[in-house]
PDB file of C-alpha atoms and ligand atoms in Angstrom:
ATOM      1  CA  MET U   1     -57.142 144.171 163.312  1.00 91.00           C
ATOM      2  CA  LEU U   2     -56.283 141.113 165.379  1.00 96.00           C
ATOM      3  CA  SER U   3     -53.071 139.144 164.925  1.00 95.00           C
ATOM      4  CA  ARG U   4     -52.838 135.995 162.776  1.00 93.00           C
ATOM      5  CA  SER U   5     -52.490 133.719 165.789  1.00 94.00           C
ATOM      6  CA  SER U   6     -55.464 135.331 167.511  1.00 97.00           C
ATOM      7  CA  LYS U   7     -57.593 134.891 164.389  1.00 96.00           C
ATOM      8  CA  LYS U   8     -56.678 131.188 164.418  1.00 94.00           C
ATOM      9  CA  TYR U   9     -58.200 130.794 167.879  1.00 93.00           C
ATOM     10  CA  PHE U  10     -61.287 132.868 167.080  1.00 97.00           C
ATOM     11  CA  SER U  11     -64.101 130.413 166.298  1.00 97.00           C
ATOM     12  CA  ILE U  12     -66.942 131.497 164.001  1.00 97.00           C
ATOM     13  CA  PHE U  13     -69.322 131.082 166.926  1.00 97.00           C
ATOM     14  CA  ASN U  14     -67.292 133.478 169.083  1.00 98.00           C
ATOM     15  CA  GLN U  15     -66.851 135.925 166.204  1.00 97.00           C
ATOM     16  CA  ILE U  16     -70.648 136.154 165.914  1.00 98.00           C
ATOM     17  CA  LYS U  17     -71.032 136.690 169.672  1.00 97.00           C
ATOM     18  CA  TYR U  18     -68.365 139.402 169.540  1.00 97.00           C
ATOM     19  CA  PHE U  19     -70.022 141.087 166.578  1.00 97.00           C
ATOM     20  CA  ILE U  20     -73.463 141.103 168.219  1.00 97.00           C
ATOM     21  CA  SER U  21     -72.136 142.383 171.566  1.00 97.00           C
ATOM     22  CA  LYS U  22     -70.316 145.206 169.846  1.00 96.00           C
ATOM     23  CA  LEU U  23     -73.548 146.520 168.295  1.00 97.00           C
ATOM     24  CA  ASN U  24     -74.513 147.869 171.690  1.00 96.00           C
ATOM     25  CA  ILE U  25     -71.381 147.573 173.784  1.00 97.00           C
ATOM     26  CA  ASN U  26     -70.870 148.804 177.323  1.00 96.00           C
ATOM     27  CA  GLU U  27     -68.362 148.122 180.093  1.00 96.00           C
ATOM     28  CA  ARG U  28     -70.158 145.091 181.502  1.00 95.00           C
ATOM     29  CA  LYS U  29     -70.740 143.437 178.108  1.00 96.00           C
ATOM     30  CA  TYR U  30     -67.104 143.949 177.145  1.00 97.00           C
ATOM     31  CA  PHE U  31     -65.959 142.449 180.420  1.00 97.00           C
ATOM     32  CA  ASP U  32     -68.178 139.456 179.737  1.00 96.00           C
ATOM     33  CA  LEU U  33     -66.466 138.919 176.355  1.00 97.00           C
ATOM     34  CA  ILE U  34     -63.154 138.821 178.200  1.00 98.00           C
ATOM     35  CA  LEU U  35     -64.271 136.779 181.185  1.00 97.00           C
ATOM     36  CA  ARG U  36     -65.886 134.043 179.107  1.00 97.00           C
ATOM     37  CA  GLY U  37     -62.876 133.811 176.788  1.00 98.00           C
ATOM     38  CA  ILE U  38     -64.975 134.785 173.780  1.00 98.00           C
ATOM     39  CA  ILE U  39     -62.300 137.067 172.346  1.00 98.00           C
ATOM     40  CA  PRO U  40     -58.830 135.649 171.613  1.00 98.00           C
ATOM     41  CA  ARG U  41     -55.827 136.490 173.820  1.00 98.00           C
ATOM     42  CA  PRO U  42     -58.289 137.707 176.492  1.00 98.00           C
ATOM     43  CA  GLN U  43     -55.451 138.044 178.998  1.00 98.00           C
ATOM     44  CA  TYR U  44     -54.176 141.079 177.052  1.00 98.00           C
ATOM     45  CA  ALA U  45     -57.676 142.599 176.913  1.00 98.00           C
ATOM     46  CA  PHE U  46     -58.112 141.960 180.657  1.00 98.00           C
ATOM     47  CA  GLY U  47     -54.920 143.859 181.513  1.00 98.00           C
ATOM     48  CA  ILE U  48     -55.894 146.893 179.460  1.00 98.00           C
ATOM     49  CA  PHE U  49     -59.471 146.817 180.778  1.00 98.00           C
ATOM     50  CA  PHE U  50     -58.373 146.570 184.422  1.00 98.00           C
ATOM     51  CA  ALA U  51     -55.713 149.292 184.164  1.00 98.00           C
ATOM     52  CA  SER U  52     -57.996 151.642 182.199  1.00 98.00           C
ATOM     53  CA  SER U  53     -60.874 151.266 184.623  1.00 98.00           C
ATOM     54  CA  ILE U  54     -58.736 152.062 187.671  1.00 97.00           C
ATOM     55  CA  ALA U  55     -56.921 154.889 185.897  1.00 98.00           C
ATOM     56  CA  SER U  56     -60.128 156.586 184.757  1.00 98.00           C
ATOM     57  CA  GLN U  57     -61.654 156.322 188.227  1.00 97.00           C
ATOM     58  CA  LEU U  58     -58.527 157.922 189.703  1.00 98.00           C
ATOM     59  CA  GLY U  59     -58.732 160.814 187.269  1.00 98.00           C
ATOM     60  CA  TYR U  60     -56.056 159.878 184.715  1.00 98.00           C
ATOM     61  CA  LYS U  61     -56.739 160.872 181.100  1.00 98.00           C
ATOM     62  CA  LYS U  62     -53.915 158.838 179.530  1.00 98.00           C
ATOM     63  CA  ILE U  63     -51.941 155.720 180.410  1.00 98.00           C
ATOM     64  CA  SER U  64     -49.101 153.738 178.846  1.00 98.00           C
ATOM     65  CA  VAL U  65     -49.028 150.000 178.298  1.00 98.00           C
ATOM     66  CA  CYS U  66     -45.813 148.234 177.292  1.00 98.00           C
ATOM     67  CA  GLU U  67     -44.937 144.857 175.868  1.00 98.00           C
ATOM     68  CA  PHE U  68     -41.436 143.522 176.516  1.00 98.00           C
ATOM     69  CA  GLY U  69     -40.460 140.946 173.908  1.00 97.00           C
ATOM     70  CA  CYS U  70     -42.512 141.565 170.762  1.00 97.00           C
ATOM     71  CA  TRP U  71     -40.938 139.165 168.217  1.00 94.00           C
ATOM     72  CA  GLU U  72     -43.192 139.417 165.096  1.00 93.00           C
ATOM     73  CA  GLY U  73     -45.469 142.082 166.641  1.00 95.00           C
ATOM     74  CA  GLU U  74     -48.522 139.847 167.108  1.00 96.00           C
ATOM     75  CA  GLY U  75     -49.005 140.808 170.761  1.00 97.00           C
ATOM     76  CA  LEU U  76     -48.717 144.491 169.876  1.00 97.00           C
ATOM     77  CA  LEU U  77     -51.314 144.113 167.134  1.00 97.00           C
ATOM     78  CA  ASP U  78     -53.739 142.615 169.659  1.00 98.00           C
ATOM     79  CA  LEU U  79     -52.907 145.349 172.168  1.00 98.00           C
ATOM     80  CA  GLU U  80     -53.729 147.953 169.514  1.00 98.00           C
ATOM     81  CA  HIS U  81     -57.004 146.257 168.667  1.00 98.00           C
ATOM     82  CA  TYR U  82     -58.230 146.001 172.250  1.00 98.00           C
ATOM     83  CA  SER U  83     -56.922 149.417 173.260  1.00 98.00           C
ATOM     84  CA  ALA U  84     -59.003 151.099 170.550  1.00 98.00           C
ATOM     85  CA  GLU U  85     -62.146 149.466 171.966  1.00 98.00           C
ATOM     86  CA  ILE U  86     -61.360 149.904 175.665  1.00 98.00           C
ATOM     87  CA  GLU U  87     -60.367 153.569 175.305  1.00 98.00           C
ATOM     88  CA  LYS U  88     -63.949 154.329 174.297  1.00 98.00           C
ATOM     89  CA  LEU U  89     -65.424 152.493 177.289  1.00 98.00           C
ATOM     90  CA  PHE U  90     -63.392 154.472 179.812  1.00 97.00           C
ATOM     91  CA  ASN U  91     -62.806 157.726 177.950  1.00 97.00           C
ATOM     92  CA  ILE U  92     -59.071 157.353 178.311  1.00 98.00           C
ATOM     93  CA  GLU U  93     -56.129 157.416 175.885  1.00 98.00           C
ATOM     94  CA  ILE U  94     -53.698 154.531 175.755  1.00 98.00           C
ATOM     95  CA  GLU U  95     -50.113 154.797 174.545  1.00 98.00           C
ATOM     96  CA  ILE U  96     -48.560 151.505 173.451  1.00 98.00           C
ATOM     97  CA  TYR U  97     -44.822 150.841 173.633  1.00 98.00           C
ATOM     98  CA  GLY U  98     -43.082 147.707 172.369  1.00 98.00           C
ATOM     99  CA  PHE U  99     -39.534 146.839 173.449  1.00 98.00           C
ATOM    100  CA  GLU U 100     -37.703 144.332 171.253  1.00 96.00           C
ATOM    101  CA  GLY U 101     -34.131 143.469 170.274  1.00 96.00           C
ATOM    102  CA  GLY U 102     -35.036 142.118 166.827  1.00 92.00           C
ATOM    103  CA  ASP U 103     -32.199 139.579 166.673  1.00 94.00           C
ATOM    104  CA  GLY U 104     -33.900 136.900 168.728  1.00 94.00           C
ATOM    105  CA  MET U 105     -32.956 135.865 172.238  1.00 97.00           C
ATOM    106  CA  PRO U 106     -29.731 137.511 173.439  1.00 97.00           C
ATOM    107  CA  PRO U 107     -26.925 135.377 174.918  1.00 97.00           C
ATOM    108  CA  PRO U 108     -28.001 133.993 178.311  1.00 97.00           C
ATOM    109  CA  ILE U 109     -26.304 135.630 181.312  1.00 97.00           C
ATOM    110  CA  ASP U 110     -26.226 132.606 183.618  1.00 97.00           C
ATOM    111  CA  TYR U 111     -28.239 129.546 184.749  1.00 97.00           C
ATOM    112  CA  ARG U 112     -31.163 131.802 185.745  1.00 97.00           C
ATOM    113  CA  ASP U 113     -31.914 132.442 182.053  1.00 97.00           C
ATOM    114  CA  ARG U 114     -32.833 128.758 181.677  1.00 96.00           C
ATOM    115  CA  ALA U 115     -30.736 127.927 178.615  1.00 94.00           C
ATOM    116  CA  TYR U 116     -32.305 124.446 178.804  1.00 94.00           C
ATOM    117  CA  GLN U 117     -35.499 126.034 177.460  1.00 93.00           C
ATOM    118  CA  TYR U 118     -34.361 128.883 175.154  1.00 94.00           C
ATOM    119  CA  SER U 119     -31.468 129.386 172.742  1.00 93.00           C
ATOM    120  CA  GLU U 120     -29.547 132.444 171.695  1.00 95.00           C
ATOM    121  CA  GLY U 121     -30.870 133.824 168.364  1.00 95.00           C
ATOM    122  CA  GLU U 122     -34.216 132.011 168.701  1.00 94.00           C
ATOM    123  CA  MET U 123     -37.313 134.057 167.721  1.00 93.00           C
ATOM    124  CA  LYS U 124     -35.510 136.474 165.472  1.00 89.00           C
ATOM    125  CA  THR U 125     -37.939 138.957 163.913  1.00 86.00           C
ATOM    126  CA  SER U 126     -38.509 137.804 160.314  1.00 82.00           C
ATOM    127  CA  LYS U 127     -39.708 139.384 157.089  1.00 70.00           C
ATOM    128  CA  LYS U 128     -43.113 137.777 157.735  1.00 72.00           C
ATOM    129  CA  SER U 129     -43.563 139.877 160.859  1.00 77.00           C
ATOM    130  CA  CYS U 130     -46.625 142.063 161.228  1.00 83.00           C
ATOM    131  CA  LEU U 131     -44.622 144.997 162.535  1.00 85.00           C
ATOM    132  CA  ASP U 132     -45.467 146.911 159.351  1.00 85.00           C
ATOM    133  CA  SER U 133     -49.189 146.562 160.101  1.00 89.00           C
ATOM    134  CA  LEU U 134     -48.859 148.320 163.437  1.00 95.00           C
ATOM    135  CA  LYS U 135     -50.610 151.679 163.458  1.00 95.00           C
ATOM    136  CA  ARG U 136     -49.948 153.293 166.781  1.00 96.00           C
ATOM    137  CA  SER U 137     -47.428 151.259 168.780  1.00 97.00           C
ATOM    138  CA  LYS U 138     -44.071 152.883 169.313  1.00 96.00           C
ATOM    139  CA  LEU U 139     -41.314 150.333 168.897  1.00 96.00           C
ATOM    140  CA  ILE U 140     -38.111 150.681 170.839  1.00 96.00           C
ATOM    141  CA  TYR U 141     -35.428 148.474 169.319  1.00 95.00           C
ATOM    142  CA  GLY U 142     -32.410 147.215 171.198  1.00 97.00           C
ATOM    143  CA  ASN U 143     -31.528 145.262 174.301  1.00 98.00           C
ATOM    144  CA  PHE U 144     -33.697 146.251 177.292  1.00 98.00           C
ATOM    145  CA  LYS U 145     -30.499 146.727 179.270  1.00 98.00           C
ATOM    146  CA  GLU U 146     -29.846 149.900 177.249  1.00 98.00           C
ATOM    147  CA  THR U 147     -33.281 150.861 175.918  1.00 98.00           C
ATOM    148  CA  VAL U 148     -35.213 150.845 179.199  1.00 98.00           C
ATOM    149  CA  PRO U 149     -32.907 153.213 181.165  1.00 98.00           C
ATOM    150  CA  ASP U 150     -32.748 155.426 178.084  1.00 97.00           C
ATOM    151  CA  PHE U 151     -36.561 155.416 177.766  1.00 97.00           C
ATOM    152  CA  ILE U 152     -37.178 156.522 181.349  1.00 97.00           C
ATOM    153  CA  LYS U 153     -34.473 159.159 181.131  1.00 95.00           C
ATOM    154  CA  ASN U 154     -35.336 160.731 177.802  1.00 88.00           C
ATOM    155  CA  LYS U 155     -38.890 159.967 176.852  1.00 81.00           C
ATOM    156  CA  LYS U 156     -42.095 161.691 177.886  1.00 93.00           C
ATOM    157  CA  PHE U 157     -44.690 158.989 178.463  1.00 97.00           C
ATOM    158  CA  SER U 158     -48.085 158.756 180.144  1.00 98.00           C
ATOM    159  CA  PRO U 159     -48.313 156.953 183.497  1.00 98.00           C
ATOM    160  CA  ILE U 160     -47.600 153.241 183.211  1.00 98.00           C
ATOM    161  CA  GLY U 161     -50.744 151.172 183.728  1.00 98.00           C
ATOM    162  CA  ALA U 162     -49.845 147.713 182.453  1.00 98.00           C
ATOM    163  CA  LEU U 163     -46.784 145.696 181.431  1.00 98.00           C
ATOM    164  CA  PHE U 164     -46.999 142.556 179.308  1.00 98.00           C
ATOM    165  CA  ILE U 165     -43.765 140.672 179.796  1.00 98.00           C
ATOM    166  CA  ASP U 166     -42.851 138.003 177.278  1.00 97.00           C
ATOM    167  CA  ALA U 167     -39.067 137.990 177.162  1.00 96.00           C
ATOM    168  CA  ASP U 168     -38.501 134.558 178.726  1.00 96.00           C
ATOM    169  CA  TYR U 169     -35.179 135.133 180.499  1.00 97.00           C
ATOM    170  CA  PHE U 170     -34.511 136.093 184.120  1.00 98.00           C
ATOM    171  CA  SER U 171     -32.060 138.763 182.963  1.00 98.00           C
ATOM    172  CA  SER U 172     -34.388 140.269 180.339  1.00 98.00           C
ATOM    173  CA  THR U 173     -37.320 140.353 182.762  1.00 98.00           C
ATOM    174  CA  LYS U 174     -35.138 141.974 185.406  1.00 98.00           C
ATOM    175  CA  ASP U 175     -33.960 144.580 182.883  1.00 98.00           C
ATOM    176  CA  SER U 176     -37.562 145.297 181.841  1.00 98.00           C
ATOM    177  CA  PHE U 177     -38.477 146.059 185.482  1.00 98.00           C
ATOM    178  CA  LYS U 178     -36.149 149.090 185.337  1.00 98.00           C
ATOM    179  CA  ILE U 179     -39.077 150.944 183.758  1.00 98.00           C
ATOM    180  CA  LEU U 180     -40.748 150.811 187.169  1.00 98.00           C
ATOM    181  CA  ASP U 181     -37.913 152.877 188.669  1.00 97.00           C
ATOM    182  CA  HIS U 182     -39.715 155.871 187.198  1.00 97.00           C
ATOM    183  CA  ASP U 183     -42.417 157.413 189.412  1.00 96.00           C
ATOM    184  CA  ASN U 184     -44.732 157.972 186.458  1.00 97.00           C
ATOM    185  CA  LYS U 185     -47.002 154.999 187.049  1.00 98.00           C
ATOM    186  CA  LEU U 186     -50.378 154.082 188.517  1.00 98.00           C
ATOM    187  CA  PRO U 187     -50.622 153.103 192.194  1.00 98.00           C
ATOM    188  CA  LYS U 188     -51.254 149.548 191.007  1.00 98.00           C
ATOM    189  CA  VAL U 189     -49.636 148.438 187.767  1.00 98.00           C
ATOM    190  CA  PHE U 190     -51.109 145.381 186.080  1.00 98.00           C
ATOM    191  CA  LEU U 191     -48.418 142.832 185.166  1.00 98.00           C
ATOM    192  CA  TYR U 192     -48.739 139.868 182.821  1.00 98.00           C
ATOM    193  CA  PHE U 193     -46.013 137.222 182.627  1.00 98.00           C
ATOM    194  CA  ASP U 194     -46.161 134.812 179.704  1.00 98.00           C
ATOM    195  CA  ASP U 195     -43.453 132.371 180.741  1.00 95.00           C
ATOM    196  CA  LEU U 196     -43.816 131.396 184.372  1.00 95.00           C
ATOM    197  CA  ASN U 197     -44.394 127.736 183.709  1.00 91.00           C
ATOM    198  CA  PHE U 198     -41.738 125.242 184.739  1.00 91.00           C
ATOM    199  CA  SER U 199     -39.405 127.866 186.212  1.00 90.00           C
ATOM    200  CA  SER U 200     -38.130 127.820 189.769  1.00 95.00           C
ATOM    201  CA  ASN U 201     -38.470 130.602 192.340  1.00 97.00           C
ATOM    202  CA  PHE U 202     -34.912 131.631 191.480  1.00 98.00           C
ATOM    203  CA  THR U 203     -34.894 131.464 187.668  1.00 97.00           C
ATOM    204  CA  GLY U 204     -36.782 132.890 184.683  1.00 97.00           C
ATOM    205  CA  GLU U 205     -39.575 135.412 185.136  1.00 98.00           C
ATOM    206  CA  LEU U 206     -40.522 134.072 188.552  1.00 98.00           C
ATOM    207  CA  GLY U 207     -36.933 134.474 189.725  1.00 98.00           C
ATOM    208  CA  ALA U 208     -36.947 138.085 188.494  1.00 98.00           C
ATOM    209  CA  ILE U 209     -40.216 138.800 190.364  1.00 98.00           C
ATOM    210  CA  ASN U 210     -38.766 137.410 193.602  1.00 98.00           C
ATOM    211  CA  ASP U 211     -35.537 139.349 193.076  1.00 98.00           C
ATOM    212  CA  PHE U 212     -37.559 142.551 192.563  1.00 98.00           C
ATOM    213  CA  ASN U 213     -39.567 141.954 195.740  1.00 98.00           C
ATOM    214  CA  GLN U 214     -36.415 141.416 197.787  1.00 98.00           C
ATOM    215  CA  LYS U 215     -34.910 144.702 196.625  1.00 98.00           C
ATOM    216  CA  ASN U 216     -37.899 147.057 196.519  1.00 98.00           C
ATOM    217  CA  LYS U 217     -40.468 148.543 198.862  1.00 98.00           C
ATOM    218  CA  SER U 218     -43.216 148.189 196.258  1.00 98.00           C
ATOM    219  CA  LYS U 219     -44.138 144.549 195.674  1.00 98.00           C
ATOM    220  CA  MET U 220     -45.296 142.343 192.824  1.00 98.00           C
ATOM    221  CA  GLU U 221     -47.981 139.954 193.967  1.00 98.00           C
ATOM    222  CA  THR U 222     -50.478 137.546 192.469  1.00 97.00           C
ATOM    223  CA  VAL U 223     -54.137 138.398 193.020  1.00 96.00           C
ATOM    224  CA  PRO U 224     -55.644 136.095 195.632  1.00 95.00           C
ATOM    225  CA  GLU U 225     -58.652 134.054 194.397  1.00 94.00           C
ATOM    226  CA  LEU U 226     -58.603 135.684 190.957  1.00 96.00           C
ATOM    227  CA  SER U 227     -57.861 132.624 188.843  1.00 97.00           C
ATOM    228  CA  GLU U 228     -60.276 130.469 190.859  1.00 96.00           C
ATOM    229  CA  THR U 229     -63.083 132.998 190.416  1.00 94.00           C
ATOM    230  CA  MET U 230     -62.373 133.622 186.742  1.00 96.00           C
ATOM    231  CA  SER U 231     -62.168 129.922 185.948  1.00 97.00           C
ATOM    232  CA  LEU U 232     -65.834 129.578 186.952  1.00 95.00           C
ATOM    233  CA  TYR U 233     -66.519 131.422 183.683  1.00 96.00           C
ATOM    234  CA  TRP U 234     -63.845 129.970 181.384  1.00 97.00           C
ATOM    235  CA  LYS U 235     -61.675 127.060 182.380  1.00 97.00           C
ATOM    236  CA  LYS U 236     -58.457 128.377 180.806  1.00 98.00           C
ATOM    237  CA  TRP U 237     -58.345 131.162 183.425  1.00 98.00           C
ATOM    238  CA  ASN U 238     -57.331 128.396 185.775  1.00 97.00           C
ATOM    239  CA  PHE U 239     -53.776 128.859 184.506  1.00 97.00           C
ATOM    240  CA  LEU U 240     -53.930 132.085 182.472  1.00 98.00           C
ATOM    241  CA  ALA U 241     -55.005 134.260 185.408  1.00 98.00           C
ATOM    242  CA  LYS U 242     -52.136 132.842 187.476  1.00 97.00           C
ATOM    243  CA  ARG U 243     -49.920 134.855 185.135  1.00 98.00           C
ATOM    244  CA  PHE U 244     -51.482 138.094 186.442  1.00 98.00           C
ATOM    245  CA  TYR U 245     -49.624 140.094 189.067  1.00 98.00           C
ATOM    246  CA  LEU U 246     -50.127 143.566 190.465  1.00 98.00           C
ATOM    247  CA  LEU U 247     -47.342 145.907 191.373  1.00 98.00           C
ATOM    248  CA  HIS U 248     -48.443 147.403 194.687  1.00 98.00           C
ATOM    249  CA  ASN U 249     -46.887 150.819 194.780  1.00 98.00           C
ATOM    250  CA  PHE U 250     -47.682 151.334 198.484  1.00 98.00           C
ATOM    251  CA  SER U 251     -46.121 154.798 198.746  1.00 97.00           C
ATOM    252  CA  HIS U 252     -48.022 156.201 195.738  1.00 98.00           C
ATOM    253  CA  PRO U 253     -50.094 159.247 196.797  1.00 98.00           C
ATOM    254  CA  LYS U 254     -53.165 157.641 195.228  1.00 98.00           C
ATOM    255  CA  TYR U 255     -52.594 154.104 196.576  1.00 98.00           C
ATOM    256  CA  ASN U 256     -55.536 154.357 198.978  1.00 97.00           C
ATOM    257  CA  GLU U 257     -57.794 156.520 196.885  1.00 98.00           C
ATOM    258  CA  ARG U 258     -61.170 154.795 196.634  1.00 97.00           C
ATOM    259  CA  TYR U 259     -62.243 153.127 193.389  1.00 96.00           C
ATOM    260  CA  ILE U 260     -64.723 150.439 192.503  1.00 94.00           C
ATOM    261  CA  ASN U 261     -62.923 147.206 191.711  1.00 92.00           C
ATOM    262  CA  PRO U 262     -63.557 146.718 187.999  1.00 89.00           C
ATOM    263  CA  PHE U 263     -63.544 142.966 188.469  1.00 88.00           C
ATOM    264  CA  TYR U 264     -66.426 142.714 190.939  1.00 85.00           C
ATOM    265  CA  ASN U 265     -68.246 145.669 189.457  1.00 85.00           C
ATOM    266  CA  ASN U 266     -68.608 143.884 186.137  1.00 84.00           C
ATOM    267  CA  LEU U 267     -69.354 140.341 187.270  1.00 81.00           C
ATOM    268  CA  ASP U 268     -72.877 139.173 186.582  1.00 70.00           C
ATOM    269  CA  LYS U 269     -75.293 138.372 189.378  1.00 65.00           C
ATOM    270  CA  ASN U 270     -74.497 134.639 189.303  1.00 61.00           C
ATOM    271  CA  TYR U 271     -71.273 135.315 191.139  1.00 58.00           C
ATOM    272  CA  GLN U 272     -71.634 134.122 194.736  1.00 51.00           C
ATOM    273  CA  LYS U 273     -69.249 135.464 197.322  1.00 53.00           C
TER     274      LYS U 273
HETATM  275  C1  SAM I   1     -41.557 134.934 173.108  1.00 68.97           C
HETATM  276  S1  SAM I   1     -40.967 136.189 172.069  1.00 68.97           S
HETATM  277  C2  SAM I   1     -42.220 137.416 172.159  1.00 68.97           C
HETATM  278  C3  SAM I   1     -43.533 137.038 171.504  1.00 68.97           C
HETATM  279  C4  SAM I   1     -44.550 138.155 171.418  1.00 68.97           C
HETATM  280  N1  SAM I   1     -44.820 138.766 172.696  1.00 68.97           N
HETATM  281  C5  SAM I   1     -45.866 137.668 170.855  1.00 68.97           C
HETATM  282  O1  SAM I   1     -46.862 137.613 171.580  1.00 68.97           O
HETATM  283  O2  SAM I   1     -45.920 137.327 169.691  1.00 68.97           O
HETATM  284  C6  SAM I   1     -39.624 136.797 173.004  1.00 68.97           C
HETATM  285  C7  SAM I   1     -38.907 137.994 172.373  1.00 68.97           C
HETATM  286  O3  SAM I   1     -38.157 138.650 173.393  1.00 68.97           O
HETATM  287  C8  SAM I   1     -37.029 139.275 172.803  1.00 68.97           C
HETATM  288  N2  SAM I   1     -36.048 139.527 173.877  1.00 68.97           N
HETATM  289  C9  SAM I   1     -35.682 138.695 174.895  1.00 68.97           C
HETATM  290  N3  SAM I   1     -34.789 139.280 175.700  1.00 68.97           N
HETATM  291  C10 SAM I   1     -34.576 140.536 175.214  1.00 68.97           C
HETATM  292  C11 SAM I   1     -33.778 141.632 175.627  1.00 68.97           C
HETATM  293  N4  SAM I   1     -32.998 141.550 176.718  1.00 68.97           N
HETATM  294  N5  SAM I   1     -33.804 142.769 174.906  1.00 68.97           N
HETATM  295  C12 SAM I   1     -34.592 142.858 173.784  1.00 68.97           C
HETATM  296  N6  SAM I   1     -35.382 141.853 173.334  1.00 68.97           N
HETATM  297  C13 SAM I   1     -35.386 140.698 174.040  1.00 68.97           C
HETATM  298  C14 SAM I   1     -36.572 138.257 171.768  1.00 68.97           C
HETATM  299  O4  SAM I   1     -35.871 138.910 170.726  1.00 68.97           O
HETATM  300  C15 SAM I   1     -37.901 137.639 171.288  1.00 68.97           C
HETATM  301  O5  SAM I   1     -38.316 138.218 170.084  1.00 68.97           O
END
């Protein structure tokens, strides 16, 4: 089941295309649904598809994907929906974790949390939330500052393949990155950031990315030429794919193990290098 907001963006025309493609689906057809923006919130589907393809080629049987900042659970519902479909394409299992405080935005720490754009208590999880409709996501309630260190210390989880970060603040984003302190992750972790727009290099999610890169040997980087290439197929990738980063975990034993790039492998023949 897709979330309410995704259903709103799902035109009848695209629903028919989706339905027909699914009658005889394969990796390439599914990628086409994503690439052409036929399915709603395709950026979430892209992250799961990309991580699952690499993981299966590198011999992983299970991966974890996490959303930080879940509010009413709509993103998690979409993650569940797409995971169920993508698992079958790559013969892989996907664990879904959602991290959320539940009381809305916490108090800002300092200017880097951009209090000009967000307020304490905003986006409190309400009774209308779809958290009750979630079937397989594991929700971890509480401030990331406490829940993330606790998670990596006490929880058994499959290697981390993708993080969807939608917690707005510099401080919350920085606290979510603590999950990457654990070695149990893929050599490249797909990262999606929902709130890069209008921040500076030193504030918000972008500030947290730059802070991470200064302090760590592994690096978070955008994917050169990705948004330009993807926007040839659907114009919204022009900005949506600029929210994609990869964590390059250079010292991972599998960092240089060969795989076929799922992006180029699934592009149709019209793509000109
Ligand atoms: C923009 S909303 C998330 C929307 C959701 N991803 C979706 O697609 O519907 C941001 C959420 O992040 C949560 N949040 C922000 N900072 C947090 C923190 N440090 N710990 C826990 N939750 C946090 C807020 O409670 C809020 O619900």
